[in-house]
Amino acid sequence: MHIHLLDQYHTGRSPVHRLDARVKLLLTLAFILVASLTPAGAWPAYLGLALLALGVTLAAGLPPLLVQRRALVALPFALAALTVLFTTEGRPLFTLSLGAWHLTASEPGLIRFLSILLKSWLAIQAAILLAATTPFPTLVVAMRALHFPRLLVAIIAFMGRYLFVLADEALRLHRAREARSAVIGPGSGGSIAWRARVTGGMVGNLFLRSVERSERIYNAMLARGYRGELRTLSPPRLRPADGVLGLLFVTLLALIALLGW
Amino acid sequence: MEYAIELENVRFAYHDGRPALRGVSLRIAPGEKVALVGPNGAGKSTLLLHLNGILAGQGRVRILGQEVNGANLGWIRAQVGLVFQDPDDQLFSPTVFEDVAFGPLHMGLPEAEVRERVAWALAQVGMDAFADRISHHLSQGEKKRVAIATVLAMKPEVLALDEPTAGLDPRARRGLLRLLARLPQTMLVATHDMRLVAELFPRTVVLDAGQVVADGPTGHLLTDEALLEAHGLESPYLSPLP
Amino acid sequence: MIPILADALLAPARMHIPDGFLSTPVYLAAWVLALIALGVALRRTQETLGERQVPLMGVLAAFIFAAQMLNFPVAGGTSGHLIGSALAAILMGPWAAMLIMTSVVAVQALIFQDGGLLVLGANILNMAVIAAIVSYGTYQLVRRLAGDRPWGTFAGGFIAAWLSVVVAAIATALELGFSGTSALEVAVPAMAGVHLLIGIGEGLITVGALGFIRATRPDLLSAEPMGAGTGGRWWVAGLGLALLVVLLAPLASSFPDGLERVAEDYGFIEAARNAPYRIIPDYLFPGVSNEALATILAGLVGTLIVFAVTLGVVRGSTRADRRPPTADGRPQTAD
Ligand SMILES: Nc1ncnc2c1ncn2[C@@H]1O[C@H](COP(=O)(O)OP(=O)(O)OP(=O)(O)O)[C@@H](O)[C@H]1O
Ligand SMILES: [Mg+2]
């Protein structure tokens, strides 16, 4: 039983897949930065960024619809920005009357609201493209090469390796509970507090399994010569193609940014 | 004569104080292939962990004539390739390549040689095409093979394997059997797979409750029904249950 | 399986801020604070354990991620989940917990787009740094009050988990408010209100986990996880930080700015106060005219009441009842 469902990576041999992960990570951040700095209402710049994201999606051979579907994950958060509709001063657009609520939306409010949603939608596409074209281990190597704190990168590497192993174990515990509670009948299973505590028991159980596993892993590391210092191979060299593609992308971003300001 | 593995009256108890090994003595000559059998909890895994000093109780452990102590652990661990029971414990790196490179890297080898050894070790177990794969995505049989490659890359003299065939389907098991038969190293293999024992190991050691209760030619032991019965073992030649 | 996973991925997302929702100065400031804390955490962790505990922390980061998938039905199709900062802090100490939770939040952003990349600093600040300090400080304070009697572990665990969730939620609301993305007068009560409830789930799960661990491996519940220390500094830091965040909320929203006037003009604040998610019926103190002061007082008193009530309830109940069986079917013994 494996949880592949959550795996975002799509195998491929496109130029986007082959682009060095360091470059890809930095370009992703640059893209999101430009999106975040673009002023509200600078529609041409948003359009430019959207086209750029679409271009990369196609170049990577990813189905655009799939990317768009995943891009919806941040949508619920839009609620948090809803208030700007009504709290930004400017030409009133419409008034909502819900009982005691009288809310008037303004035009600048609407522009800000839409801009926030656009920024978030664009940024998340960039993040999806990064995850979908870069295997996790490669991302770890890139973080190490970019001199992220060594200890943190090592923790993240182990986390990536054991994420699915432990998720499988969690799922097994969950199934075992479901199987048992089915005996009592649907809808039963005690009070919410009791259920929460039972879930807590599973969490505790999972914690112990994790600690024990980490002890076995530590032994396996010792057995292969680990003496407290993690060594890794040096990262791959940057190819000329990485530089060219990187520069091209940065130039496009700069042009789009100019559109916005 | 210098033995590849020599244990002299090894005793060990885990933190809870219950003894797991109660005076184990064992000598294995270079090149010998020995099966270590016994019921669950007999102490097989515990014994294997003594071979390279991960656990250390009372008594002596010598590998290739050298006594295992704090000073020579680096050397000992390069000589004894220990493969753990659960490949998910053994394969802790993000990719197959990084996992196989871990041992050579921590032996302090230069990078070029590390890469060479990874390629060689993966070829030994027939997994050369899998270097860039993510360990989690491998099948159980593939994981077991890569686990063996992770220690082969250290070019050990001695292989200590913990249940190498557990959880394998017949075909994967067969492949692993062939691989083990081909490897030239001295081998001590803990297993419940009595057919593996019969097919591969001329000598068998029976461990029960932390003690060696029998040690001899596999052919003799596996036909000694009283012995097998007494220690919860089954002959591979036996017919199904009555 | 799919509903469980989808549910698990969506539910904690409320606190994972996506990119685009924070203004540049706010996410930069959050990065600075988060990086300072992480810098100290990295140094402390390396001092006390070197890289010996690397596999432990890595597997525990995976554990927190997996534990977030375990849920329990509450009502109306919603379910209770764990965020896990408090559990990590109690079991591993605040420094290691910061690193573990940072890895969790970072991987969620990088691999699952759960939370943004540029705003990662803010998410780390809320869920890894603030939550770890607040929960560890609270836990140690309650343990002290309990004089190391067993109920201290459970009451401490519950209050720590609850408070860490509420404070992290308020910090999230503050960041959204400072960015001009949400009106503070709405965001703070809304986030705080929802998480007053979510925090109870977090608290109960944490107590359940601590109970299981206490019954099976009490040695893992050491008083000073990984050399973190139980000294006065921690509970001062924890409660101080909690108070700071709680106090910042009304102060920040009381500054008369354009946004608020508009909101007042349209009766928005009144509406927000009557919103259905409000838990404390009267957020403002009657008779205190200064709005900010009244809100602060209300927040303080609310926190203290919850604190005292929990102490009382947990203290009473650990004496009276035997714990229900855990997932494993093993009986939990509290003491
Ligand atoms: N980490 C540990 N802590 C405490 N006791 C342990 C630990 N590991 C093993 N034991 C105990 O030591 C004894 C020997 O265990 P060991 O794992 O060596 O047996 P085994 O022969 O490998 O069994 P199996 O066939 O089930 O793998 C058992 O009683 C076991 O419960
Ligand atoms: Mg064993």
Tab-separated table of N, CA and C in Angstrom, chain C residues 6-7 43 58 83 93 110 114 120 141 146 204 222 262 265 269 281 288 331:
chain	number	residue	atom	x	y	z
C	6	ALA	N	-7.715	14.137	1.100
C	6	ALA	CA	-8.120	15.463	0.659
C	6	ALA	C	-8.474	16.300	1.866
C	7	ASP	N	-9.216	15.674	2.752
C	7	ASP	CA	-9.635	16.335	3.968
C	7	ASP	C	-8.421	16.768	4.769
C	43	ARG	N	21.796	26.440	16.186
C	43	ARG	CA	22.998	26.414	17.018
C	43	ARG	C	22.779	25.583	18.265
C	58	GLY	N	14.381	13.958	11.472
C	58	GLY	CA	13.815	13.772	10.142
C	58	GLY	C	12.592	12.868	10.167
C	83	ILE	N	-2.112	19.922	14.408
C	83	ILE	CA	-1.068	20.662	13.707
C	83	ILE	C	0.280	20.140	14.201
C	93	GLY	N	11.435	19.326	22.927
C	93	GLY	CA	11.989	20.609	23.323
C	93	GLY	C	11.751	21.637	22.232
C	110	LEU	N	6.671	23.293	-0.492
C	110	LEU	CA	7.438	22.919	-1.678
C	110	LEU	C	6.770	21.814	-2.475
C	114	ASP	N	0.926	23.697	-0.098
C	114	ASP	CA	0.111	24.015	1.058
C	114	ASP	C	0.824	25.162	1.780
C	120	LEU	N	6.674	31.783	3.136
C	120	LEU	CA	7.040	30.653	3.990
C	120	LEU	C	7.556	31.136	5.341
C	141	LEU	N	5.236	25.656	32.549
C	141	LEU	CA	4.614	26.390	33.652
C	141	LEU	C	3.604	25.498	34.375
C	146	ALA	N	1.976	21.971	38.854
C	146	ALA	CA	1.518	20.657	39.294
C	146	ALA	C	2.554	19.965	40.164
C	204	LEU	N	-6.987	17.914	22.833
C	204	LEU	CA	-7.417	16.554	23.178
C	204	LEU	C	-6.520	15.515	22.515
C	222	SER	N	10.640	12.950	29.022
C	222	SER	CA	11.555	13.478	30.020
C	222	SER	C	11.178	14.917	30.347
C	262	VAL	N	-14.105	53.434	7.246
C	262	VAL	CA	-15.055	52.908	6.268
C	262	VAL	C	-15.874	51.794	6.889
C	265	ASP	N	-18.339	53.229	9.228
C	265	ASP	CA	-19.405	53.910	8.504
C	265	ASP	C	-20.489	52.950	8.062
C	269	ILE	N	-18.163	46.763	11.726
C	269	ILE	CA	-17.655	46.251	12.998
C	269	ILE	C	-18.801	45.665	13.818
C	281	PRO	N	-19.358	35.636	24.207
C	281	PRO	CA	-20.510	36.417	23.772
C	281	PRO	C	-20.246	37.924	23.811
C	288	VAL	N	-16.083	49.973	30.081
C	288	VAL	CA	-14.768	50.506	29.745
C	288	VAL	C	-14.882	51.186	28.391
C	331	PRO	N	-5.214	-0.268	27.650
C	331	PRO	CA	-5.711	0.750	28.572
C	331	PRO	C	-4.619	1.785	28.822
